[in-house]
mmCIF file of C-alpha atoms in Angstrom:
data_model
loop_
_atom_site.group_PDB
_atom_site.id
_atom_site.type_symbol
_atom_site.label_atom_id
_atom_site.label_comp_id
_atom_site.label_asym_id
_atom_site.label_seq_id
_atom_site.Cartn_x
_atom_site.Cartn_y
_atom_site.Cartn_z
ATOM 1 C CA MET A 1 -21.905 10.445 -22.155
ATOM 2 C CA THR A 2 -22.088 6.496 -20.844
ATOM 3 C CA MET A 3 -19.429 4.992 -19.256
ATOM 4 C CA SER A 4 -18.440 1.456 -19.790
ATOM 5 C CA ASN A 5 -18.941 -0.569 -16.905
ATOM 6 C CA PRO A 6 -15.358 -1.161 -15.655
ATOM 7 C CA GLY A 7 -15.295 -4.518 -14.864
ATOM 8 C CA THR A 8 -16.211 -5.807 -18.354
ATOM 9 C CA HIS A 9 -13.736 -5.682 -21.361
ATOM 10 C CA LEU A 10 -14.357 -2.079 -23.511
ATOM 11 C CA ALA A 11 -16.064 -2.301 -26.622
ATOM 12 C CA PRO A 12 -16.350 0.218 -29.287
ATOM 13 C CA PRO A 13 -19.619 1.791 -29.554
ATOM 14 C CA SER A 14 -21.531 0.529 -32.840
ATOM 15 C CA SER A 15 -21.217 3.830 -34.580
ATOM 16 C CA SER A 16 -17.485 3.837 -34.121
ATOM 17 C CA PRO A 17 -15.585 3.869 -38.035
ATOM 18 C CA LYS A 18 -14.299 0.025 -38.423
ATOM 19 C CA PRO A 19 -10.739 0.014 -37.112
ATOM 20 C CA ASN A 20 -8.385 0.228 -40.291
ATOM 21 C CA GLY A 21 -4.457 -0.589 -38.926
ATOM 22 C CA SER A 22 -3.592 -1.488 -35.683
ATOM 23 C CA PHE A 23 -3.167 0.552 -31.960
ATOM 24 C CA PRO A 24 -2.202 3.214 -31.769
ATOM 25 C CA MET A 25 -1.725 4.434 -35.585
ATOM 26 C CA PHE A 26 -5.078 3.866 -37.509
ATOM 27 C CA ASP A 27 -5.715 4.984 -40.980
ATOM 28 C CA ASN A 28 -9.105 6.265 -40.528
ATOM 29 C CA GLY A 29 -8.606 8.089 -37.315
ATOM 30 C CA ASN A 30 -8.911 11.227 -36.770
ATOM 31 C CA VAL A 31 -7.291 12.129 -33.711
ATOM 32 C CA VAL A 32 -3.604 12.799 -33.825
ATOM 33 C CA ILE A 33 -1.930 12.617 -30.503
ATOM 34 C CA GLN A 34 2.317 13.138 -30.070
ATOM 35 C CA SER A 35 4.494 13.308 -27.540
ATOM 36 C CA LYS A 36 6.445 16.469 -27.339
ATOM 37 C CA LEU A 37 9.061 15.507 -24.698
ATOM 38 C CA ALA A 38 12.829 15.849 -24.700
ATOM 39 C CA SER A 39 13.136 12.225 -24.356
ATOM 40 C CA SER A 40 13.653 10.144 -27.139
ATOM 41 C CA TYR A 41 10.073 8.527 -26.968
ATOM 42 C CA ASN A 42 8.879 11.078 -29.681
ATOM 43 C CA GLN A 43 5.868 9.241 -30.147
ATOM 44 C CA THR A 44 2.500 9.746 -32.549
ATOM 45 C CA MET A 45 -1.004 7.950 -31.847
ATOM 46 C CA GLN A 46 -3.461 8.279 -34.689
ATOM 47 C CA LEU A 47 -7.239 7.521 -32.990
ATOM 48 C CA HIS A 48 -10.976 7.508 -33.539
ATOM 49 C CA GLY A 49 -12.691 10.524 -31.885
ATOM 50 C CA ALA A 50 -15.997 8.441 -31.423
ATOM 51 C CA ILE A 51 -14.023 6.058 -29.103
ATOM 52 C CA LEU A 52 -12.232 8.447 -27.219
ATOM 53 C CA THR A 53 -14.961 10.601 -26.552
ATOM 54 C CA GLN A 54 -17.247 7.156 -25.335
ATOM 55 C CA HIS A 55 -14.754 6.367 -22.862
ATOM 56 C CA SER A 56 -12.876 9.728 -21.368
ATOM 57 C CA PRO A 57 -15.063 13.093 -20.517
ATOM 58 C CA TYR A 58 -12.145 14.962 -20.785
ATOM 59 C CA PHE A 59 -12.230 14.197 -24.851
ATOM 60 C CA SER A 60 -15.808 14.213 -24.937
ATOM 61 C CA ARG A 61 -16.280 17.740 -23.650
ATOM 62 C CA THR A 62 -13.012 18.638 -25.829
ATOM 63 C CA ILE A 63 -13.427 16.981 -28.876
ATOM 64 C CA LYS A 64 -17.051 17.543 -29.489
ATOM 65 C CA LEU A 65 -16.573 21.476 -28.722
ATOM 66 C CA ARG A 66 -14.938 21.569 -31.723
ATOM 67 C CA ALA A 67 -16.388 21.258 -35.350
ATOM 68 C CA CYS A 68 -13.168 19.749 -37.274
ATOM 69 C CA ALA A 69 -12.348 16.873 -39.429
ATOM 70 C CA TRP A 70 -8.679 16.414 -37.358
ATOM 71 C CA HIS A 71 -8.105 17.205 -33.384
ATOM 72 C CA TYR A 72 -4.406 17.452 -32.344
ATOM 73 C CA PHE A 73 -3.271 16.726 -29.036
ATOM 74 C CA THR A 74 -0.009 17.135 -27.752
ATOM 75 C CA ILE A 75 1.789 15.504 -24.357
ATOM 76 C CA GLU A 76 4.226 18.061 -23.285
ATOM 77 C CA SER A 77 6.041 19.015 -19.985
ATOM 78 C CA SER A 78 5.406 22.350 -18.289
ATOM 79 C CA ASN A 79 7.877 24.414 -16.351
ATOM 80 C CA ASP A 80 7.331 23.169 -13.072
ATOM 81 C CA GLY A 81 7.627 19.811 -14.297
ATOM 82 C CA GLN A 82 4.387 18.643 -14.762
ATOM 83 C CA ILE A 83 3.312 16.223 -17.923
ATOM 84 C CA ASN A 84 0.089 16.493 -19.450
ATOM 85 C CA LEU A 85 -1.956 16.193 -22.159
ATOM 86 C CA ILE A 86 -2.212 19.523 -24.241
ATOM 87 C CA SER A 87 -5.714 20.412 -26.694
ATOM 88 C CA HIS A 88 -4.533 22.274 -29.611
ATOM 89 C CA ASP A 89 -7.022 25.112 -30.412
ATOM 90 C CA SER A 90 -6.793 25.369 -33.969
ATOM 91 C CA GLN A 91 -9.627 24.151 -36.757
ATOM 92 C CA LEU A 92 -8.412 21.334 -38.512
ATOM 93 C CA SER A 93 -9.479 20.725 -41.895
ATOM 94 C CA ASN A 94 -6.272 18.639 -42.715
ATOM 95 C CA ARG A 95 -4.202 16.211 -40.911
ATOM 96 C CA PRO A 96 -1.636 17.869 -38.905
ATOM 97 C CA VAL A 97 1.552 18.047 -39.472
ATOM 98 C CA THR A 98 4.106 17.404 -36.841
ATOM 99 C CA ASN A 99 7.562 17.668 -36.769
ATOM 100 C CA ALA A 100 8.351 13.834 -36.434
ATOM 101 C CA LEU A 101 5.429 11.860 -37.131
ATOM 102 C CA GLU A 102 6.625 8.649 -36.164
ATOM 103 C CA PRO A 103 4.345 5.907 -34.301
ATOM 104 C CA CYS A 104 5.294 4.626 -31.406
ATOM 105 C CA HIS A 105 7.781 1.682 -31.019
ATOM 106 C CA ALA A 106 5.816 -1.324 -30.030
ATOM 107 C CA THR A 107 5.882 -5.068 -30.538
ATOM 108 C CA LEU A 108 2.303 -7.044 -31.565
ATOM 109 C CA ILE A 109 0.382 -8.143 -28.436
ATOM 110 C CA ASP A 110 -2.644 -10.769 -30.140
ATOM 111 C CA GLY A 111 -2.132 -8.511 -33.006
ATOM 112 C CA VAL A 112 -2.432 -5.142 -31.864
ATOM 113 C CA LYS A 113 0.798 -2.878 -31.653
ATOM 114 C CA ILE A 114 0.831 -1.571 -27.538
ATOM 115 C CA LYS A 115 4.067 -1.971 -25.916
ATOM 116 C CA LEU A 116 6.430 0.192 -25.715
ATOM 117 C CA GLU A 117 9.678 -0.512 -26.427
ATOM 118 C CA ASP A 118 12.523 -0.440 -24.253
ATOM 119 C CA GLU A 119 10.137 -1.296 -21.587
ATOM 120 C CA ASP A 120 12.041 -3.430 -19.430
ATOM 121 C CA SER A 121 13.521 0.007 -18.363
ATOM 122 C CA GLU A 122 14.247 0.344 -14.639
ATOM 123 C CA ILE A 123 12.006 3.079 -13.302
ATOM 124 C CA LYS A 124 12.756 4.917 -9.806
ATOM 125 C CA PRO A 125 9.844 6.851 -8.283
ATOM 126 C CA GLU A 126 12.354 8.133 -5.571
ATOM 127 C CA SER A 127 15.148 9.478 -7.934
ATOM 128 C CA LYS A 128 14.018 9.871 -12.005
ATOM 129 C CA THR A 129 16.014 11.596 -14.306
ATOM 130 C CA GLY A 130 13.885 13.785 -16.546
ATOM 131 C CA THR A 131 14.040 10.928 -19.082
ATOM 132 C CA GLU A 132 12.887 8.404 -16.755
ATOM 133 C CA VAL A 133 9.463 10.130 -16.013
ATOM 134 C CA GLU A 134 9.389 11.146 -19.723
ATOM 135 C CA VAL A 135 8.985 7.380 -20.630
ATOM 136 C CA ASN A 136 6.752 6.663 -17.905
ATOM 137 C CA ALA A 137 4.496 9.564 -18.926
ATOM 138 C CA THR A 138 4.341 8.594 -22.284
ATOM 139 C CA ARG A 139 3.797 4.722 -21.725
ATOM 140 C CA SER A 140 0.965 5.790 -19.415
ATOM 141 C CA TYR A 141 -1.067 7.594 -22.011
ATOM 142 C CA THR A 142 -0.182 5.171 -24.419
ATOM 143 C CA GLN A 143 -1.655 2.069 -21.960
ATOM 144 C CA VAL A 144 -4.735 3.924 -20.797
ATOM 145 C CA LEU A 145 -5.866 4.741 -24.266
ATOM 146 C CA ALA A 146 -5.207 1.138 -25.300
ATOM 147 C CA LEU A 147 -7.605 0.570 -23.196
ATOM 148 C CA PHE A 148 -10.435 2.071 -24.874
ATOM 149 C CA TYR A 149 -9.791 -0.155 -27.720
ATOM 150 C CA ASP A 150 -10.006 -3.474 -24.926
ATOM 151 C CA ILE A 151 -6.424 -3.968 -25.458
ATOM 152 C CA GLN A 152 -5.563 -4.777 -21.571
ATOM 153 C CA LEU A 153 -2.462 -3.374 -19.974
ATOM 154 C CA SER A 154 0.454 -6.273 -20.136
ATOM 155 C CA SER A 155 1.790 -7.510 -17.065
ATOM 156 C CA PHE A 156 4.686 -5.788 -15.535
ATOM 157 C CA PRO A 157 7.722 -6.823 -16.325
ATOM 158 C CA HIS A 158 9.264 -5.774 -13.155
ATOM 159 C CA PRO A 159 9.523 -6.043 -9.557
ATOM 160 C CA VAL A 160 6.788 -4.902 -7.621
ATOM 161 C CA ALA A 161 9.361 -2.361 -5.837
ATOM 162 C CA LYS A 162 9.777 -0.635 -8.956
ATOM 163 C CA VAL A 163 5.959 -0.572 -10.041
ATOM 164 C CA LEU A 164 4.628 1.696 -7.663
ATOM 165 C CA GLY A 165 5.705 4.506 -9.273
ATOM 166 C CA ILE A 166 5.010 3.143 -12.981
ATOM 167 C CA ALA A 167 1.178 2.337 -11.207
ATOM 168 C CA GLU A 168 0.602 5.704 -9.564
ATOM 169 C CA ARG A 169 1.430 7.532 -13.396
ATOM 170 C CA LEU A 170 -1.037 5.460 -14.700
ATOM 171 C CA VAL A 171 -3.537 6.841 -12.080
ATOM 172 C CA GLN A 172 -2.619 10.357 -12.446
ATOM 173 C CA THR A 173 -3.061 10.348 -16.398
ATOM 174 C CA SER A 174 -6.392 7.954 -15.507
ATOM 175 C CA ILE A 175 -7.358 11.040 -13.814
ATOM 176 C CA GLU A 176 -6.176 13.465 -16.059
ATOM 177 C CA LEU A 177 -8.286 11.612 -18.611
ATOM 178 C CA GLU A 178 -11.262 11.358 -15.995
ATOM 179 C CA CYS A 179 -11.240 7.284 -16.732
ATOM 180 C CA LEU A 180 -10.170 6.189 -13.705
ATOM 181 C CA PRO A 181 -13.198 3.722 -13.233
ATOM 182 C CA ILE A 182 -11.966 2.181 -16.236
ATOM 183 C CA VAL A 183 -8.428 1.804 -15.528
ATOM 184 C CA ARG A 184 -9.093 0.275 -11.943
ATOM 185 C CA PRO A 185 -9.871 -3.112 -11.965
ATOM 186 C CA HIS A 186 -7.408 -3.794 -14.820
ATOM 187 C CA LEU A 187 -4.585 -2.386 -12.619
ATOM 188 C CA GLY A 188 -5.579 -3.618 -9.607
ATOM 189 C CA LYS A 189 -5.785 -7.343 -11.222
ATOM 190 C CA LEU A 190 -1.919 -6.406 -12.121
ATOM 191 C CA LEU A 191 -0.815 -5.968 -8.492
ATOM 192 C CA GLY A 192 -2.612 -8.592 -7.281
ATOM 193 C CA GLU A 193 -0.680 -10.767 -9.265
ATOM 194 C CA TYR A 194 2.501 -10.204 -7.293
ATOM 195 C CA ARG A 195 0.565 -11.632 -4.510
ATOM 196 C CA HIS A 196 2.429 -11.960 -1.202
ATOM 197 C CA ASP A 197 5.691 -9.943 -2.881
ATOM 198 C CA LEU A 198 2.665 -7.076 -3.299
ATOM 199 C CA PHE A 199 2.532 -6.926 1.206
ATOM 200 C CA VAL A 200 6.049 -7.024 1.253
ATOM 201 C CA ALA A 201 6.919 -4.206 -0.923
ATOM 202 C CA ILE A 202 3.838 -1.960 1.002
ATOM 203 C CA LYS A 203 5.841 -2.209 4.025
ATOM 204 C CA ASN A 204 8.298 -0.400 2.572
ATOM 205 C CA ASP A 205 6.080 2.949 2.181
ATOM 206 C CA PRO A 206 2.784 2.814 3.385
ATOM 207 C CA PRO A 207 1.516 6.407 3.068
ATOM 208 C CA ARG A 208 2.687 6.062 -0.822
ATOM 209 C CA TRP A 209 0.557 3.266 -1.171
ATOM 210 C CA ILE A 210 -2.504 3.982 0.825
ATOM 211 C CA LYS A 211 -2.796 6.757 -1.854
ATOM 212 C CA LEU A 212 -2.905 4.547 -4.559
ATOM 213 C CA GLY A 213 -5.078 1.733 -2.961
ATOM 214 C CA GLU A 214 -7.499 4.507 -2.215
ATOM 215 C CA ALA A 215 -7.195 5.923 -6.046
ATOM 216 C CA LEU A 216 -7.974 2.317 -7.275
ATOM 217 C CA GLU A 217 -10.715 1.434 -4.269
ATOM 218 C CA ASN A 218 -8.623 -1.476 -3.599
ATOM 219 C CA LYS A 219 -9.346 -2.195 -0.181
ATOM 220 C CA SER A 220 -6.626 -5.026 1.053
ATOM 221 C CA ILE A 221 -3.973 -2.644 -0.396
ATOM 222 C CA TYR A 222 -5.566 0.247 1.961
ATOM 223 C CA ALA A 223 -6.012 -1.829 4.692
ATOM 224 C CA GLU A 224 -2.561 -3.192 5.083
ATOM 225 C CA CYS A 225 -1.273 0.071 4.723
ATOM 226 C CA LEU A 226 -3.447 1.539 7.573
ATOM 227 C CA VAL A 227 -2.571 -1.083 9.750
ATOM 228 C CA HIS A 228 1.107 -0.104 9.238
ATOM 229 C CA MET A 229 0.683 3.136 9.903
ATOM 230 C CA VAL A 230 -1.479 3.031 12.861
ATOM 231 C CA GLY A 231 1.544 0.274 14.327
ATOM 232 C CA ALA A 232 3.902 3.069 13.607
ATOM 233 C CA PHE A 233 2.287 5.781 14.780
ATOM 234 C CA PRO A 234 3.446 8.582 15.814
ATOM 235 C CA THR A 235 6.756 7.720 14.535
ATOM 236 C CA TRP A 236 7.140 8.224 10.916
ATOM 237 C CA PRO A 237 9.990 5.455 9.741
ATOM 238 C CA TRP A 238 9.310 6.321 6.013
ATOM 239 C CA SER A 239 10.078 9.362 4.012
ATOM 240 C CA PRO A 240 9.648 12.513 5.457
ATOM 241 C CA ALA A 241 8.011 14.030 2.452
ATOM 242 C CA SER A 242 5.482 11.225 2.374
ATOM 243 C CA ARG A 243 3.754 12.728 5.502
ATOM 244 C CA ALA A 244 2.849 16.058 4.629
ATOM 245 C CA SER A 245 0.521 13.916 1.672
ATOM 246 C CA ILE A 246 -1.718 12.747 4.280
ATOM 247 C CA SER A 247 -5.002 14.028 4.410
ATOM 248 C CA PRO A 248 -6.301 15.250 7.942
ATOM 249 C CA GLU A 249 -9.085 12.516 7.815
ATOM 250 C CA LEU A 250 -6.661 9.666 7.750
ATOM 251 C CA ARG A 251 -4.465 11.238 10.140
ATOM 252 C CA GLN A 252 -6.767 11.868 12.572
ATOM 253 C CA LEU A 253 -8.463 8.297 11.807
ATOM 254 C CA ILE A 254 -4.987 6.801 12.571
ATOM 255 C CA SER A 255 -4.371 9.030 15.512
ATOM 256 C CA LYS A 256 -8.018 7.602 17.005
ATOM 257 C CA LYS A 257 -6.672 4.004 16.286
ATOM 258 C CA ARG A 258 -3.198 4.317 17.996
ATOM 259 C CA ARG A 259 -5.056 5.510 20.672
ATOM 260 C CA ASP A 260 -7.756 2.984 21.258
ATOM 261 C CA ILE A 261 -4.255 0.503 20.811
ATOM 262 C CA ASP A 262 -2.549 2.450 23.573
ATOM 263 C CA GLN A 263 -5.370 2.046 25.900
ATOM 264 C CA LEU A 264 -5.773 -1.311 25.392
ATOM 265 C CA LYS A 265 -2.250 -1.824 26.038
ATOM 266 C CA VAL A 266 -2.479 -0.034 29.253
ATOM 267 C CA ASP A 267 -5.084 -2.422 30.515
ATOM 268 C CA ILE A 268 -2.920 -5.626 29.232
ATOM 269 C CA GLU A 269 -0.042 -4.384 30.986
ATOM 270 C CA LYS A 270 -1.552 -3.797 34.261
ATOM 271 C CA ASP A 271 -2.576 -7.522 34.420
ATOM 272 C CA LEU A 272 0.808 -8.951 33.362
ATOM 273 C CA LEU A 273 2.418 -6.583 35.887
ATOM 274 C CA VAL A 274 -0.106 -7.974 39.298
ATOM 275 C CA VAL A 275 -0.237 -11.242 37.780
ATOM 276 C CA SER A 276 0.107 -14.033 40.648
ATOM 277 C CA LEU A 277 -0.282 -17.463 41.705
ATOM 278 C CA PRO A 278 -2.633 -18.452 44.195
ATOM 279 C CA TYR A 279 -1.783 -21.057 47.048
ATOM 280 C CA ASN A 280 -5.162 -22.577 48.263
ATOM 281 C CA GLU A 281 -7.294 -19.818 46.605
ATOM 282 C CA ARG A 282 -5.591 -17.373 48.716
ATOM 283 C CA PRO A 283 -2.745 -14.432 47.507
ATOM 284 C CA LEU A 284 0.936 -15.698 47.964
ATOM 285 C CA ASP A 285 2.324 -14.962 51.264
ATOM 286 C CA PRO A 286 6.178 -14.308 51.260
ATOM 287 C CA THR A 287 6.584 -15.149 54.883
ATOM 288 C CA GLU A 288 5.064 -18.013 54.851
ATOM 289 C CA ARG A 289 7.728 -20.626 54.293
ATOM 290 C CA ASP A 290 6.415 -22.833 51.937
ATOM 291 C CA GLN A 291 4.863 -20.120 49.783
ATOM 292 C CA THR A 292 8.570 -18.337 49.544
ATOM 293 C CA GLU A 293 9.828 -19.803 46.467
ATOM 294 C CA THR A 294 6.450 -19.937 44.508
ATOM 295 C CA TRP A 295 6.747 -16.121 45.145
ATOM 296 C CA LEU A 296 10.404 -15.318 44.212
ATOM 297 C CA VAL A 297 8.998 -17.061 40.935
ATOM 298 C CA VAL A 298 6.552 -14.471 40.521
ATOM 299 C CA ALA A 299 8.517 -11.479 41.502
ATOM 300 C CA VAL A 300 10.589 -12.427 39.236
ATOM 301 C CA PHE A 301 8.052 -13.146 36.718
ATOM 302 C CA ARG A 302 6.496 -9.258 37.326
ATOM 303 C CA ASP A 303 10.444 -7.499 37.064
ATOM 304 C CA GLN A 304 11.586 -8.852 33.623
ATOM 305 C CA LEU A 305 8.101 -7.937 31.824
ATOM 306 C CA ALA A 306 7.825 -4.414 34.037
ATOM 307 C CA GLN A 307 11.659 -3.521 32.979
ATOM 308 C CA LYS A 308 10.802 -4.640 29.297
ATOM 309 C CA ILE A 309 7.643 -2.286 29.421
ATOM 310 C CA TYR A 310 9.572 0.449 30.845
ATOM 311 C CA ARG A 311 12.150 0.349 27.948
ATOM 312 C CA LEU A 312 9.406 0.131 25.562
ATOM 313 C CA ASP A 313 7.854 3.374 26.384
ATOM 314 C CA PRO A 314 8.041 5.830 24.169
ATOM 315 C CA HIS A 315 9.362 8.244 26.951
ATOM 316 C CA TYR A 316 12.261 5.557 27.382
ATOM 317 C CA SER A 317 13.268 5.972 23.715
ATOM 318 C CA SER A 318 11.935 7.506 20.673
ATOM 319 C CA GLU A 319 12.133 3.975 18.568
ATOM 320 C CA ALA A 320 11.003 2.388 21.377
ATOM 321 C CA LEU A 321 7.170 2.189 19.572
ATOM 322 C CA LEU A 322 9.147 0.421 16.488
ATOM 323 C CA LYS A 323 9.859 -2.223 18.716
ATOM 324 C CA GLN A 324 6.596 -3.289 20.841
ATOM 325 C CA GLY A 325 5.059 -5.646 18.546
ATOM 326 C CA THR A 326 7.804 -8.277 18.095
ATOM 327 C CA PHE A 327 7.760 -8.173 22.372
ATOM 328 C CA TYR A 328 4.412 -8.624 22.795
ATOM 329 C CA ARG A 329 4.015 -11.284 19.952
ATOM 330 C CA SER A 330 6.998 -13.260 21.210
ATOM 331 C CA LEU A 331 5.194 -12.939 24.527
ATOM 332 C CA ALA A 332 2.164 -15.009 23.177
ATOM 333 C CA LYS A 333 4.733 -17.855 21.282
ATOM 334 C CA GLY A 334 5.755 -18.180 24.669
ATOM 335 C CA LEU A 335 9.376 -17.266 23.638
ATOM 336 C CA PHE A 336 10.326 -14.059 25.525
ATOM 337 C CA GLU A 337 13.778 -15.129 26.546
ATOM 338 C CA PRO A 338 14.190 -13.446 30.092
ATOM 339 C CA LEU A 339 11.098 -15.340 30.766
ATOM 340 C CA ASP A 340 13.530 -18.620 30.320
ATOM 341 C CA GLY A 341 13.198 -21.294 32.281
ATOM 342 C CA GLU A 342 16.948 -22.109 32.955
ATOM 343 C CA ARG A 343 17.392 -18.055 33.076
ATOM 344 C CA VAL A 344 15.143 -17.844 35.736
ATOM 345 C CA ARG A 345 16.381 -20.256 37.516
ATOM 346 C CA ARG A 346 19.678 -19.027 37.627
ATOM 347 C CA ALA A 347 18.302 -15.654 39.380
ATOM 348 C CA CYS A 348 16.680 -17.771 42.039
ATOM 349 C CA GLN A 349 19.365 -20.093 42.778
ATOM 350 C CA GLY A 350 20.708 -19.968 46.170
ATOM 351 C CA ILE A 351 17.560 -18.696 48.000
ATOM 352 C CA MET A 352 15.486 -21.756 46.324
ATOM 353 C CA ARG A 353 14.907 -24.806 48.852
ATOM 354 C CA ALA A 354 11.528 -26.226 46.438
ATOM 355 C CA GLU A 355 12.533 -28.704 43.718
ATOM 356 C CA TRP A 356 12.983 -27.274 40.515
ATOM 357 C CA LYS A 357 10.713 -29.106 38.591
ATOM 358 C CA GLU A 358 8.018 -27.291 40.669
ATOM 359 C CA LEU A 359 9.003 -24.033 40.483
ATOM 360 C CA LEU A 360 9.792 -24.470 36.497
ATOM 361 C CA ASP A 361 5.738 -25.558 36.332
ATOM 362 C CA ASP A 362 5.006 -22.476 38.223
ATOM 363 C CA LEU A 363 6.392 -20.162 35.794
ATOM 364 C CA GLU A 364 5.154 -22.402 32.600
ATOM 365 C CA MET A 365 1.746 -21.755 34.116
ATOM 366 C CA LEU A 366 2.812 -17.576 34.631
ATOM 367 C CA LYS A 367 3.931 -17.747 30.879
ATOM 368 C CA LYS A 368 0.716 -19.959 29.637
ATOM 369 C CA TYR A 369 -1.338 -17.097 31.238
ATOM 370 C CA ALA A 370 0.362 -13.672 29.877
ATOM 371 C CA SER A 371 0.627 -15.447 26.263
ATOM 372 C CA GLU A 372 -3.548 -15.685 26.800
ATOM 373 C CA VAL A 373 -3.616 -12.113 28.004
ATOM 374 C CA VAL A 374 -1.275 -10.075 25.332
ATOM 375 C CA LEU A 375 -3.359 -11.925 22.142
ATOM 376 C CA PRO A 376 -5.122 -8.906 21.021
ATOM 377 C CA LEU A 377 -2.060 -6.867 21.359
ATOM 378 C CA ALA A 378 -0.117 -10.013 19.136
ATOM 379 C CA PHE A 379 -2.343 -10.014 16.484
ATOM 380 C CA ASN A 380 -1.366 -9.401 13.218
ATOM 381 C CA GLY A 381 -3.685 -7.606 10.666
ATOM 382 C CA LEU A 382 -1.153 -7.750 8.187
ATOM 383 C CA MET A 383 -0.980 -10.162 4.960
ATOM 384 C CA ILE A 384 2.807 -11.038 6.124
ATOM 385 C CA ASP A 385 4.424 -11.971 8.860
ATOM 386 C CA PRO A 386 5.748 -8.893 10.359
ATOM 387 C CA ASP A 387 8.754 -10.786 12.385
ATOM 388 C CA ALA A 388 9.531 -12.619 9.470
ATOM 389 C CA ASN A 389 9.922 -8.940 7.059
ATOM 390 C CA GLY A 390 11.198 -6.770 9.822
ATOM 391 C CA VAL A 391 8.176 -5.277 10.750
ATOM 392 C CA GLY A 392 8.635 -4.374 14.738
ATOM 393 C CA TYR A 393 5.756 -2.211 15.196
ATOM 394 C CA LEU A 394 2.149 -3.233 16.780
ATOM 395 C CA THR A 395 -0.260 -5.066 13.834
ATOM 396 C CA CYS A 396 -3.530 -5.352 15.943
ATOM 397 C CA ALA A 397 -5.264 -2.206 14.571
ATOM 398 C CA LYS A 398 -8.607 -3.509 13.294
ATOM 399 C CA VAL A 399 -10.023 -2.186 9.899
ATOM 400 C CA GLU A 400 -13.376 -1.960 9.636
ATOM 401 C CA ASP A 401 -15.361 -1.190 6.048
ATOM 402 C CA ASP A 402 -16.204 2.130 7.894
ATOM 403 C CA ASP A 403 -12.738 2.999 7.743
ATOM 404 C CA ILE A 404 -12.487 2.958 3.957
ATOM 405 C CA PRO A 405 -13.841 6.109 2.410
ATOM 406 C CA TRP A 406 -15.407 4.930 -0.690
ATOM 407 C CA LEU A 407 -17.385 2.187 1.038
ATOM 408 C CA ARG A 408 -18.032 4.556 4.628
ATOM 409 C CA ALA A 409 -19.699 7.183 1.326
ATOM 410 C CA ARG A 410 -21.727 3.961 -0.441
ATOM 411 C CA SER A 411 -23.128 2.905 2.668
ATOM 412 C CA SER A 412 -24.000 6.991 3.426
#
């Protein structure tokens, strides 16, 4: 079987019958697919076996094994709640008789029926009712099969936060029908239409989004998720259930990248805590009267950093790790509040004899040095501004092509 190039429009094979009717009900179709779910979406499609077998190895195996005029499939829910397409083995010479042979309710798009009624209904992946799951499943079969007829997926009418469950179901259906390469570019394009909003949504559940990104072979989604998960590791500020779904290989990658960041953090903190200002190219000597004030500013600078670094140690607080990024990014911007010039002046008040402007210059030199030292930790590998979107952990993980499973497989 020859799979159509997923990056191009799908075209019916030359040997296919000329469609008579409109999707999903063709008068000369020989494959009937009926939803048997308990929801009100008891829908039927009548499609062409020649087109289905061209684009789906699943249909190719199932249909070609049976020399019969008609083929009958149903969409059913099993006892464990899984929804699948079921092939019926009976040798059919006539059109199958169904209990409620009603076409899919649809509107016209470019003259072709495709969009299910009530498509604007809200899908809640975390708390779906049985009906919502079934509607989502029925719709996904219709949309995937429509691609075989070169009918593009219509833009999602939902906010991006509600699209994840819909996209997951489309991928699940595509895997079942063994046509994921066909669906990937279309679904990736629709998700890309959300632009910035897509990456804001990813921060709320990167463990689920990374699985979708891998299935779609979408580097942008996968890398965004990986940066989040490395930054928060080993804490898990997302759904506990999603933790078990992470593969051992991905867990090892996250752990390794986090160890690299932790070592970088140790090295940078060491530089910060031994920072000083030279005095005639020599270290400061607090016993020298003309150096005491500068030494004091340096001591206050170090003390404030040491206190903050200690409070951000995971041993101090289990949630401290989720605030490390905010600190280092603010330090890189020179915005760390305890090092504000007026605060330091008050801390040193009463024992300083030098002009404050001169000591303020010393403080600014120290802050400038610190802002440069912490740049590797303050680096933002996300497509969004972490501080503007409530992301407190470090976002400095670098994602290389070798970290992306499908890119690594292609290069090996």
